[in-house]
Every structure is written in structure tokens, then in C-alpha cells.
JSON list of C-alpha atoms in Angstrom, two decimals:
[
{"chain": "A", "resi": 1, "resn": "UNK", "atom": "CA", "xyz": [-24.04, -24.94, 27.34]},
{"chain": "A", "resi": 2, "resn": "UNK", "atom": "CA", "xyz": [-27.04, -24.06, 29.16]},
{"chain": "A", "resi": 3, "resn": "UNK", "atom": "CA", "xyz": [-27.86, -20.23, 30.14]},
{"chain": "A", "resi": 4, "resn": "UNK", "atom": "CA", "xyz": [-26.56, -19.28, 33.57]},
{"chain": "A", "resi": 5, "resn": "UNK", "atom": "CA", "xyz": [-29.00, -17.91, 36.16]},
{"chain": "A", "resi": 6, "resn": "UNK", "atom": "CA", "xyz": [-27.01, -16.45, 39.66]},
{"chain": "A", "resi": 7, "resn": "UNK", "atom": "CA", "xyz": [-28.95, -16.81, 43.02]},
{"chain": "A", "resi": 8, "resn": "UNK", "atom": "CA", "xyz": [-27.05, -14.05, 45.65]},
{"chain": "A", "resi": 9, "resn": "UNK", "atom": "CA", "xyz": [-27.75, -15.46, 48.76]},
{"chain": "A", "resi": 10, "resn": "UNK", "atom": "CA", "xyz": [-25.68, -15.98, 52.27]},
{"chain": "A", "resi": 11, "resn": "UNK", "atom": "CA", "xyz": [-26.30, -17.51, 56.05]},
{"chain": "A", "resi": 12, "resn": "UNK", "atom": "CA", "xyz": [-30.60, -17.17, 57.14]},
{"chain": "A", "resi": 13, "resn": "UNK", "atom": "CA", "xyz": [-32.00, -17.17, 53.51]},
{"chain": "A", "resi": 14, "resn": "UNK", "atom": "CA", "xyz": [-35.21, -18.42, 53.81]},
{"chain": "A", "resi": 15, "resn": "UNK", "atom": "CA", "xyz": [-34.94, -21.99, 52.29]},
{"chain": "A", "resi": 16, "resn": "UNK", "atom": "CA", "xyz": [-37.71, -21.97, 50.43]},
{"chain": "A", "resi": 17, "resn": "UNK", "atom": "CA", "xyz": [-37.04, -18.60, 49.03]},
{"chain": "A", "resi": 18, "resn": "UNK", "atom": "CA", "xyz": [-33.72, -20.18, 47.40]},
{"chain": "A", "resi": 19, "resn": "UNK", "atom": "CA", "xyz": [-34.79, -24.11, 46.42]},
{"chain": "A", "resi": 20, "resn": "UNK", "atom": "CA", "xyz": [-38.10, -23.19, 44.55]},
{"chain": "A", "resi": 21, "resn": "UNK", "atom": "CA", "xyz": [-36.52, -20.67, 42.51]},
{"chain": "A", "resi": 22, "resn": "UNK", "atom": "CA", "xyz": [-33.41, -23.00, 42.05]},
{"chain": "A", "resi": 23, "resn": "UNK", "atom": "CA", "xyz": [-34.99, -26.03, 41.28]},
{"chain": "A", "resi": 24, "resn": "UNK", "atom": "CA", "xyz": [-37.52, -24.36, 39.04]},
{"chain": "A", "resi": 25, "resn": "UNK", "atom": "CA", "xyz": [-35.20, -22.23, 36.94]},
{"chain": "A", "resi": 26, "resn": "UNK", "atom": "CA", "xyz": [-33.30, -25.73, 36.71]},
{"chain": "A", "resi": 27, "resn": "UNK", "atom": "CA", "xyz": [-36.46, -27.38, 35.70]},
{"chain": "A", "resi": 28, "resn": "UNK", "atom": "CA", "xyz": [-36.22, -24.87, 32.33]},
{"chain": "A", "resi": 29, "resn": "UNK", "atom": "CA", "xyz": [-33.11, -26.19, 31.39]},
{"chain": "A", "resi": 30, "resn": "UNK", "atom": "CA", "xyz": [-30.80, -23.13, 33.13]},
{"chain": "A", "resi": 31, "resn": "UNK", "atom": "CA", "xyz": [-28.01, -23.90, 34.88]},
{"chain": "A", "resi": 32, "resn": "UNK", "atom": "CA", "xyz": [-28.20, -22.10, 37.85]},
{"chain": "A", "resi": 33, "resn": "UNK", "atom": "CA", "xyz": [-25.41, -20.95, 40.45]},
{"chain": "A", "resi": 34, "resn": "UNK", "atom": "CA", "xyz": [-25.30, -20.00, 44.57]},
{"chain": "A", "resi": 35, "resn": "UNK", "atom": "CA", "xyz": [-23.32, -17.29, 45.17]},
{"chain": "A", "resi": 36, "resn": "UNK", "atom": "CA", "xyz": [-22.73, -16.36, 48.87]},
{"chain": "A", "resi": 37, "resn": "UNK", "atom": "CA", "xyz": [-19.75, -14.55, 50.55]},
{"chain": "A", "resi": 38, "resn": "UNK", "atom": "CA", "xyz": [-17.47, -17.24, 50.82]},
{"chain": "A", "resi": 39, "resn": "UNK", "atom": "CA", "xyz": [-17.30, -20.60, 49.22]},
{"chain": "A", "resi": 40, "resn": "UNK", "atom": "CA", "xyz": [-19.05, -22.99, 52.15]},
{"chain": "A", "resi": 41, "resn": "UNK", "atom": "CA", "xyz": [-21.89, -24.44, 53.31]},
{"chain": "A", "resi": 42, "resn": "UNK", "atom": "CA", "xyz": [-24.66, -22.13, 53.70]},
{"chain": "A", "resi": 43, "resn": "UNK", "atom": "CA", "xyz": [-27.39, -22.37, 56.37]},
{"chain": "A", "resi": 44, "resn": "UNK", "atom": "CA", "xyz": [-31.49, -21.58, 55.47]},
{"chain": "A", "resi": 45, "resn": "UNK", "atom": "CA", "xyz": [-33.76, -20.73, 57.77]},
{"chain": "A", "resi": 46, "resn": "UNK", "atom": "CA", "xyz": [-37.90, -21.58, 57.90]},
{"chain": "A", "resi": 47, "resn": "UNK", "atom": "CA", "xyz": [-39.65, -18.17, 58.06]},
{"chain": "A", "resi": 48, "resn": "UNK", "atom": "CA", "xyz": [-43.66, -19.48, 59.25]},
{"chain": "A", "resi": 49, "resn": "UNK", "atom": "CA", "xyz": [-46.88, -17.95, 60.05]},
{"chain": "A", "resi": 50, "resn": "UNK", "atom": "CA", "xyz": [-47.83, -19.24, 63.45]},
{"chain": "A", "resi": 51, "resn": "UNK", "atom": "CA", "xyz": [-51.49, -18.28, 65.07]},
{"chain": "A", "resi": 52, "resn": "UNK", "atom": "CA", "xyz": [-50.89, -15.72, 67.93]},
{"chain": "A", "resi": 53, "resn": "UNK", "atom": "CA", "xyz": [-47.34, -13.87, 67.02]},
{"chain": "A", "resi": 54, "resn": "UNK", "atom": "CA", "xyz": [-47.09, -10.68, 65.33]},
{"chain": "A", "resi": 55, "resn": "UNK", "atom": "CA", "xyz": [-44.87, -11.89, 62.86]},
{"chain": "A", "resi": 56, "resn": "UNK", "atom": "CA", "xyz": [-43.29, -14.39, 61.02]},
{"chain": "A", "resi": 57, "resn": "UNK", "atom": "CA", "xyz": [-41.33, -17.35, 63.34]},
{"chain": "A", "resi": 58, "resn": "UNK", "atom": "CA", "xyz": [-37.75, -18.85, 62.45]},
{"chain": "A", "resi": 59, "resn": "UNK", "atom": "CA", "xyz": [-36.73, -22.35, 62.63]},
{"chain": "A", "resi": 60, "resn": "UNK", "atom": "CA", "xyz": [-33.23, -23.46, 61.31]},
{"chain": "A", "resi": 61, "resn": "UNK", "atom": "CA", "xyz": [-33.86, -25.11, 57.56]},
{"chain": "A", "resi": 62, "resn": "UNK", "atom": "CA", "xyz": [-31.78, -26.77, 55.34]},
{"chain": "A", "resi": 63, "resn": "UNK", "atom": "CA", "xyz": [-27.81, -26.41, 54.53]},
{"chain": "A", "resi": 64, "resn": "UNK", "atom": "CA", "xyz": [-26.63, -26.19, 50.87]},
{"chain": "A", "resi": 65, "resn": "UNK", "atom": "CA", "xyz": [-22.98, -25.90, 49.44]},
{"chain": "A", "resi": 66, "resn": "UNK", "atom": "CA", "xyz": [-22.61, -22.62, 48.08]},
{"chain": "A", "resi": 67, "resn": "UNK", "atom": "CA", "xyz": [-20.94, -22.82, 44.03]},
{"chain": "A", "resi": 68, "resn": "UNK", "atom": "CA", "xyz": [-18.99, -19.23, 44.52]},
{"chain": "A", "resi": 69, "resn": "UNK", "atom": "CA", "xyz": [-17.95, -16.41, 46.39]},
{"chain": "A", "resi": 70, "resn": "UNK", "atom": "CA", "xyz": [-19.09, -12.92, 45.20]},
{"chain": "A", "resi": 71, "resn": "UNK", "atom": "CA", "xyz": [-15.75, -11.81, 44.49]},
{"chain": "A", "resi": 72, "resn": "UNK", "atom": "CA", "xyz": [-15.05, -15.09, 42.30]},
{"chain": "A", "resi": 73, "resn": "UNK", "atom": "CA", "xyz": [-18.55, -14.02, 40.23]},
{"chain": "A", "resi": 74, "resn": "UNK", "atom": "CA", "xyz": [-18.51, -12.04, 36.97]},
{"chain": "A", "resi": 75, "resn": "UNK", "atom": "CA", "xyz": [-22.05, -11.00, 36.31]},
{"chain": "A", "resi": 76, "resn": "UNK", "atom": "CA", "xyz": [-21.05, -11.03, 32.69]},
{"chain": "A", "resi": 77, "resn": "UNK", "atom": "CA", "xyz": [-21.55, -14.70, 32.63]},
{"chain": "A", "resi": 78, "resn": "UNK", "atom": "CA", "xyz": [-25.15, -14.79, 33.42]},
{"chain": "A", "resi": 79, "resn": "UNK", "atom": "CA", "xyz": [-28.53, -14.01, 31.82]},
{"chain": "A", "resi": 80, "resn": "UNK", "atom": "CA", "xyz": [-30.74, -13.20, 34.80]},
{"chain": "A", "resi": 81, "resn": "UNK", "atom": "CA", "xyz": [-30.25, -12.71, 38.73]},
{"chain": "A", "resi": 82, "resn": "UNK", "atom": "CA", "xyz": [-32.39, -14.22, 42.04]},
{"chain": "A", "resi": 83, "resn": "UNK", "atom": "CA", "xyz": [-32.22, -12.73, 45.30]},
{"chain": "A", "resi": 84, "resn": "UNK", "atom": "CA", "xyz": [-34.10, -14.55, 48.10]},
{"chain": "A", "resi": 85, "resn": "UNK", "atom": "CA", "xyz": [-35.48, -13.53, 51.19]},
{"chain": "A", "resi": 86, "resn": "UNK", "atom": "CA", "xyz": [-35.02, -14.08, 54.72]},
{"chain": "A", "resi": 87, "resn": "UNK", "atom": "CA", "xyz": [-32.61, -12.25, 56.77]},
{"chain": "A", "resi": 88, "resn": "UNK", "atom": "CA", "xyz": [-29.84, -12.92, 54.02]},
{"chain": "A", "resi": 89, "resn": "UNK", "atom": "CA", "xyz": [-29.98, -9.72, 52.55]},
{"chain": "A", "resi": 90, "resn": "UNK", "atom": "CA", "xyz": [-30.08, -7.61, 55.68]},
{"chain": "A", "resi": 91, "resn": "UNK", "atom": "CA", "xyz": [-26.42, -8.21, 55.52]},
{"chain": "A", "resi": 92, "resn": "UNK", "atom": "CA", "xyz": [-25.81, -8.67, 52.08]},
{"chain": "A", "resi": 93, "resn": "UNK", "atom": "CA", "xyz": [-26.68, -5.45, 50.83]},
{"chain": "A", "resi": 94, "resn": "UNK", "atom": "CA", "xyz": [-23.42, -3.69, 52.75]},
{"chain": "A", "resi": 95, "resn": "UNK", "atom": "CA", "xyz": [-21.19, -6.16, 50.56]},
{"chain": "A", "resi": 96, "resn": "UNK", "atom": "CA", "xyz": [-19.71, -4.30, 47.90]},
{"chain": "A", "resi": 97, "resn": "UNK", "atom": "CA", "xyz": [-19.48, -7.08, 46.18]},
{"chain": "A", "resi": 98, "resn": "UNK", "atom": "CA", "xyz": [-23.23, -7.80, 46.04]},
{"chain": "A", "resi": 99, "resn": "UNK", "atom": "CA", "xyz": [-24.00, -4.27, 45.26]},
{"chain": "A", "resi": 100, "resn": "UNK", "atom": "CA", "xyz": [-21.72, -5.10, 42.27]},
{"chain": "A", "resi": 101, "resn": "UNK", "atom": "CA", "xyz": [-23.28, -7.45, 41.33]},
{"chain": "A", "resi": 102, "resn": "UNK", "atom": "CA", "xyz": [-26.46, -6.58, 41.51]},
{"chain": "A", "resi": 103, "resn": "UNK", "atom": "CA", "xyz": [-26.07, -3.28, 39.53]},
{"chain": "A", "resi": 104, "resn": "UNK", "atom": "CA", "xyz": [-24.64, -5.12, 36.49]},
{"chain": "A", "resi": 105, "resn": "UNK", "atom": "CA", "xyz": [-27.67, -6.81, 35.78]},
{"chain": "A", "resi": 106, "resn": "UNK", "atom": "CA", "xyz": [-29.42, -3.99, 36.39]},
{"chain": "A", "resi": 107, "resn": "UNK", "atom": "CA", "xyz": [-27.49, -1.37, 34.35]},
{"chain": "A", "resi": 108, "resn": "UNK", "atom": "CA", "xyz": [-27.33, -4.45, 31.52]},
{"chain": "A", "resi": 109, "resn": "UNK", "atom": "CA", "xyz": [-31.61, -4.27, 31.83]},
{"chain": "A", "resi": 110, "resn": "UNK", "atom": "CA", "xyz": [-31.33, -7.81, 32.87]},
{"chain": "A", "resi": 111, "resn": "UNK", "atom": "CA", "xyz": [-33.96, -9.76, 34.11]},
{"chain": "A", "resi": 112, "resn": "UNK", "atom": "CA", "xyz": [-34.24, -9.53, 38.10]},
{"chain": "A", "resi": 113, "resn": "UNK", "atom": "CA", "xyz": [-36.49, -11.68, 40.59]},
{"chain": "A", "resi": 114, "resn": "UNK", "atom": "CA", "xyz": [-36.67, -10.36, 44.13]},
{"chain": "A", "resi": 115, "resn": "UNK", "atom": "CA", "xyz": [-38.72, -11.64, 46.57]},
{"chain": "A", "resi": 116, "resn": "UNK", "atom": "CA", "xyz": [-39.49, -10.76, 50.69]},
{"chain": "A", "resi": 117, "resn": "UNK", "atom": "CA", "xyz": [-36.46, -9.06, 52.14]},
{"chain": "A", "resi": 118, "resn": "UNK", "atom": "CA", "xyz": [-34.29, -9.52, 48.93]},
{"chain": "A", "resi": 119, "resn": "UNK", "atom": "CA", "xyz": [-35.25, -5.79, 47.62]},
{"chain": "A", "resi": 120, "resn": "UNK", "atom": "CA", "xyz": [-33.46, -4.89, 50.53]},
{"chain": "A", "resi": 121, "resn": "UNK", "atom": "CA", "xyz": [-30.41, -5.82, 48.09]},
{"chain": "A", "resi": 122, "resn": "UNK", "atom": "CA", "xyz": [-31.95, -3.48, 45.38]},
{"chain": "A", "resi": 123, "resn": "UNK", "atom": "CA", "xyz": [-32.70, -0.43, 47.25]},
{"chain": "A", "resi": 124, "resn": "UNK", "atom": "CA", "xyz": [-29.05, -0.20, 48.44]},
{"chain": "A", "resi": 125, "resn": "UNK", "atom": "CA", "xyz": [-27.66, 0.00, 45.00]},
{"chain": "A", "resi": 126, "resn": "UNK", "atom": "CA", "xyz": [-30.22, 2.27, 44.02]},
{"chain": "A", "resi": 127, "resn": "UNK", "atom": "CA", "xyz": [-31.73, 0.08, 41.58]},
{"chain": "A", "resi": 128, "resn": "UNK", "atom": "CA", "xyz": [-35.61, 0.24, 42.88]},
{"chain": "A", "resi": 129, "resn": "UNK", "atom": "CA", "xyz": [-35.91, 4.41, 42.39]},
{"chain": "A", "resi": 130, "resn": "UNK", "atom": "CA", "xyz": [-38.86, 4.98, 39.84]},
{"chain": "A", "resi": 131, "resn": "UNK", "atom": "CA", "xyz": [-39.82, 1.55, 40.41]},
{"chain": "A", "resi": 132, "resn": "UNK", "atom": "CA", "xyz": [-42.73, -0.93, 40.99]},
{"chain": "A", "resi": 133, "resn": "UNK", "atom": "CA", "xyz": [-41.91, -3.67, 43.68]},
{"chain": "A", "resi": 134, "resn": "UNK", "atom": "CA", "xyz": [-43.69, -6.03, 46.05]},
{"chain": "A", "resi": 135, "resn": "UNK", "atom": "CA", "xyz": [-41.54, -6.96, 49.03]},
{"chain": "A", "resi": 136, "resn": "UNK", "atom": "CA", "xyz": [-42.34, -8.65, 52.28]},
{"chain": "A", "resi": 137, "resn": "UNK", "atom": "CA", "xyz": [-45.47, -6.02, 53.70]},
{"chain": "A", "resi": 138, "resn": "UNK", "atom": "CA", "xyz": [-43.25, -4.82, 56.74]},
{"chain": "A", "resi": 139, "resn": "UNK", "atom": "CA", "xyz": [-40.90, -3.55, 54.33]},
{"chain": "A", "resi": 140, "resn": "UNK", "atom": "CA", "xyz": [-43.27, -0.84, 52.55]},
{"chain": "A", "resi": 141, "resn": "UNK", "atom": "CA", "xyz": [-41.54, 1.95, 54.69]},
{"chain": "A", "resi": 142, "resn": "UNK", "atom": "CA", "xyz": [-38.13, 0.77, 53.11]},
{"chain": "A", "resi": 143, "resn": "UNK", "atom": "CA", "xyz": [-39.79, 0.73, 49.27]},
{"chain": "A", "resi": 144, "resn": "UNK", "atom": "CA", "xyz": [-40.88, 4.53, 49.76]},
{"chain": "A", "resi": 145, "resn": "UNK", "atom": "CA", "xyz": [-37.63, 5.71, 51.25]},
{"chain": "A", "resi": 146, "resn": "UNK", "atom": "CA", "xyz": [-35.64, 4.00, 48.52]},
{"chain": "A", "resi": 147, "resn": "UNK", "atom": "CA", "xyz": [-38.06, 5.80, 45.87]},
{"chain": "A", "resi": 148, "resn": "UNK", "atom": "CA", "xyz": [-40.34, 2.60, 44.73]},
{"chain": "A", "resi": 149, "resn": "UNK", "atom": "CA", "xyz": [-43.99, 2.47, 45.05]},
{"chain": "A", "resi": 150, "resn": "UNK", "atom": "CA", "xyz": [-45.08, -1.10, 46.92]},
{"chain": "A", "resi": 151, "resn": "UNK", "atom": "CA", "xyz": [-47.58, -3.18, 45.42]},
{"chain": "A", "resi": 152, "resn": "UNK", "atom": "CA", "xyz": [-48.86, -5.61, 47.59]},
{"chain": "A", "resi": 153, "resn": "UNK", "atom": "CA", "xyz": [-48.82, -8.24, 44.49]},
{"chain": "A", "resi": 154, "resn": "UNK", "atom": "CA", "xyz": [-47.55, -11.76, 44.02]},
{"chain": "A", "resi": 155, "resn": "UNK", "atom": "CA", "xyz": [-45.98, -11.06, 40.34]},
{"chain": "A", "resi": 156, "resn": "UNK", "atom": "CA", "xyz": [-45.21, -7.73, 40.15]},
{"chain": "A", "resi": 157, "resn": "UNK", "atom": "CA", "xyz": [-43.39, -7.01, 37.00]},
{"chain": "A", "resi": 158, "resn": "UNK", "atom": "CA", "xyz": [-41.78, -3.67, 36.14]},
{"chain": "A", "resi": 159, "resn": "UNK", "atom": "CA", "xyz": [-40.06, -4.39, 33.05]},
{"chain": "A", "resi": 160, "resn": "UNK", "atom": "CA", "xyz": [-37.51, -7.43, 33.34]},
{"chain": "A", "resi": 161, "resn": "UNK", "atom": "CA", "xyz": [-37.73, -6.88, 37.70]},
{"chain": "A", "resi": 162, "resn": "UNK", "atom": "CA", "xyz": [-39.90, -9.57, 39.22]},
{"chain": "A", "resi": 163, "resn": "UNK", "atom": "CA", "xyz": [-41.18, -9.80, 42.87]},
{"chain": "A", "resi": 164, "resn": "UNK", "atom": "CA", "xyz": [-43.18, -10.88, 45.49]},
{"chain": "A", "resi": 165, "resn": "UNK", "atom": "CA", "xyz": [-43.86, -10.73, 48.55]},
{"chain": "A", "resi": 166, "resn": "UNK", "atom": "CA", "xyz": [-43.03, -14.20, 50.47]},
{"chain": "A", "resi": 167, "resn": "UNK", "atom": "CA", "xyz": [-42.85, -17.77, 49.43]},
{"chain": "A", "resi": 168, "resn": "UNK", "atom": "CA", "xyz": [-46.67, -18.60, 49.35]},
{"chain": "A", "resi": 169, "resn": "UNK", "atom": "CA", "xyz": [-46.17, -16.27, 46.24]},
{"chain": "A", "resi": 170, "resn": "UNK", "atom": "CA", "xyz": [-43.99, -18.89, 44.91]},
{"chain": "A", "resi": 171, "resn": "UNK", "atom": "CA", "xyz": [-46.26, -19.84, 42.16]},
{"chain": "A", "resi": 172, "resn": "UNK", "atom": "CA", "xyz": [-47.16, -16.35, 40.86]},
{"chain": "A", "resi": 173, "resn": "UNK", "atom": "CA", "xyz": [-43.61, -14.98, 41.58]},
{"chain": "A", "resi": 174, "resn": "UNK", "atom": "CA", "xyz": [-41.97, -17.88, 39.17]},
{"chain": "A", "resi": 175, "resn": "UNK", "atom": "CA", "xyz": [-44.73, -17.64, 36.56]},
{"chain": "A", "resi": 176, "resn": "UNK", "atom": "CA", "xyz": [-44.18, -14.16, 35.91]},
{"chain": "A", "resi": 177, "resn": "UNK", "atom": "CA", "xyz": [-39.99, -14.37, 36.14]},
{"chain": "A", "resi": 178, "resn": "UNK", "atom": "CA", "xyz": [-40.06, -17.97, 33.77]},
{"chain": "A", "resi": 179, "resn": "UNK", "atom": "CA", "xyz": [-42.72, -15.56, 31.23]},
{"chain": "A", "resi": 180, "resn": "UNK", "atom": "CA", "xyz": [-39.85, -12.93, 31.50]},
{"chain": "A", "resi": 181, "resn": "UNK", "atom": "CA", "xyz": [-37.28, -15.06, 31.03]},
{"chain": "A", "resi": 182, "resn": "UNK", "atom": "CA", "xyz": [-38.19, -16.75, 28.04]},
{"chain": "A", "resi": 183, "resn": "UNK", "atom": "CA", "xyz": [-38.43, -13.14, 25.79]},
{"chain": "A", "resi": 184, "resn": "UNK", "atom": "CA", "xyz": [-35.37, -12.21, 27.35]},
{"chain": "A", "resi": 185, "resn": "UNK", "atom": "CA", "xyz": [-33.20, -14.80, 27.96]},
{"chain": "A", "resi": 186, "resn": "UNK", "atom": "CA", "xyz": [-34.18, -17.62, 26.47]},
{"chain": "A", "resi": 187, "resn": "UNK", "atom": "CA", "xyz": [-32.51, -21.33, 27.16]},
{"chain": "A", "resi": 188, "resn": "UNK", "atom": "CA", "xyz": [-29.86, -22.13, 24.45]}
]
């Protein structure tokens, strides 16, 4: 059986902030896993640059069945962790559950990709203090006050953490994480 990779994700991920990173860890040979608070299907959201607003626009995205609830997860199972963006994890990080989660792989120095608002996740659990993270550029404030320094970087790695900023870092952000992954947690 294949390594098992867990995306944490809920309602207004950004969609491309969950299916690049879940088609791509796939595309390694991992089998990968959407958790989300309950066991249903899960709508994404488009986050875009448009010409003229002072930030980002959302659109509704795409729908996708999530494979567990938190509560139903045991971190033990898997080798690395994903959380995506959006406005997912302004909620998520108040689930106990999640903050669970998250600190297992964490505590187990597990390899971590975070990416836009999904540090948001991290810096509730505590998990970014004495850290190096890039996160969405609005979210800088957040990064200081949680006790990490913000890069403004598209594959920022601090050990086995990986992040970026937003999904045009896609490219960078999965490089680094797959590079990561394959000292650390290599496919079976």
C-alpha cells in the first residue's frame, strides 16, 4: 500500500489550493485523503486577481466528496499533511479536531505544506513560533503575532514545513514539498 498524504480542508477552500496539491501528490504514487468536518460534499471557491479591486475576488468553484471527518482521522496513519487556502481555515483552526491533527504531524517532525490562509491552521496550534513561513501577504500581521518571521517566498522551507503564498506559487510550492517528501517520506 501506497503512503498516505491527509489534505485538512472544509467549505470555501480555494479549489485550486486543494486539486493541484491532490492530484500532484497522487501523481507520486501517494494515496492521498480529504478530510473536512463532516463526511459530505465539500464546496471550493475561485480566489482571482481582478484589475481595479484591492484584493482578491471569489467565485463559487468546484464541489468534491470529502473521504473523512476529522474526528474519524488518526494522524498516525499518514506520512505528511496539506492545508489549503481560501477561507477554509478561518474556521478550521477553532476545530479541536484540526488543531489535533495538525499538532501530530508537527510534534512527529512530519512533513507540512501550507499555503495562503492555511498557516492560519498552524499559528493556532502554536506550531509556526520560531518559524519561517510564507502565507498569503495580508496575513504578515498574523505570522508576527503567532511568533514566525514571513518570507514573501514561493517555497519556503523550514525544515519538513513547506509554504507559499497563493496558488500561482503552485509550481515552486510543490517542488519544494515533493523534494521534502521524497527524504522523508518516501513512496513505498
Amino acid at each position: 500500500m501506497a503512503a498516505k498524504i491527509l489534505i485538512v480542508t472544509g467549505d470555501a477552500a480555494e479549489s485550486l489550493e486543494v486539486f493541484y496539491p491532490y492530484q500532484r501528490l497522487l501523481e507520486e504514487g501517494y494515496e492521498v485523503h480529504i478530510a473536512a468536518p463532516s463526511r459530505k460534499t465539500l464546496q471550493f471557491v475561485v480566489h482571482d486577481f481582478v484589475d481595479g479591486f484591492d484584493t482578491y475576488t471569489e467565485k463559487p468553484g468546484y464541489t468534491w466528496p470529502a473521504d473523512k471527518a476529522f474526528e474519524e482521522v488518526d494522524p498516525a496513519e499518514y506520512v505528511a499533511l496539506v492545508l489549503p487556502g481560501g477561507r477554509a481555515p478561518e474556521y478550521l483552526r477553532n476545530n479541536p479536531e484540526v488543531k489535533r491533527i495538525t499538532a501530530h504531524f508537527f510534534d512527529a517532525d512530519k512533513p507540512v505544506a501550507q499555503i495562503c490562509h492555511g498557516p492560519l491552521i498552524t499559528l493556532a496550534t502554536g506550531s509556526l513560533d520560531g518559524r519561517r513561513t510564507a502565507v498569503y501577504p495580508a496575513l504578515e500581521p498574523d505570522v508576527a503575532a503567532g511568533g514566525a518571521e514571513f518570507v514573501d517566498g514561493d517555497d519556503v522551507v523550514d525544515g519538513v514545513l513547506v509554504s507559499a503564498r497563493a496558488w500561482p506559487d503552485h509550481p515552486g510550492w510543490m517542488r519544494a514539498f515533493v523534494k521534502v517528501l521524497r527524504e522523508k517520506a518516501p513512496v513505498d
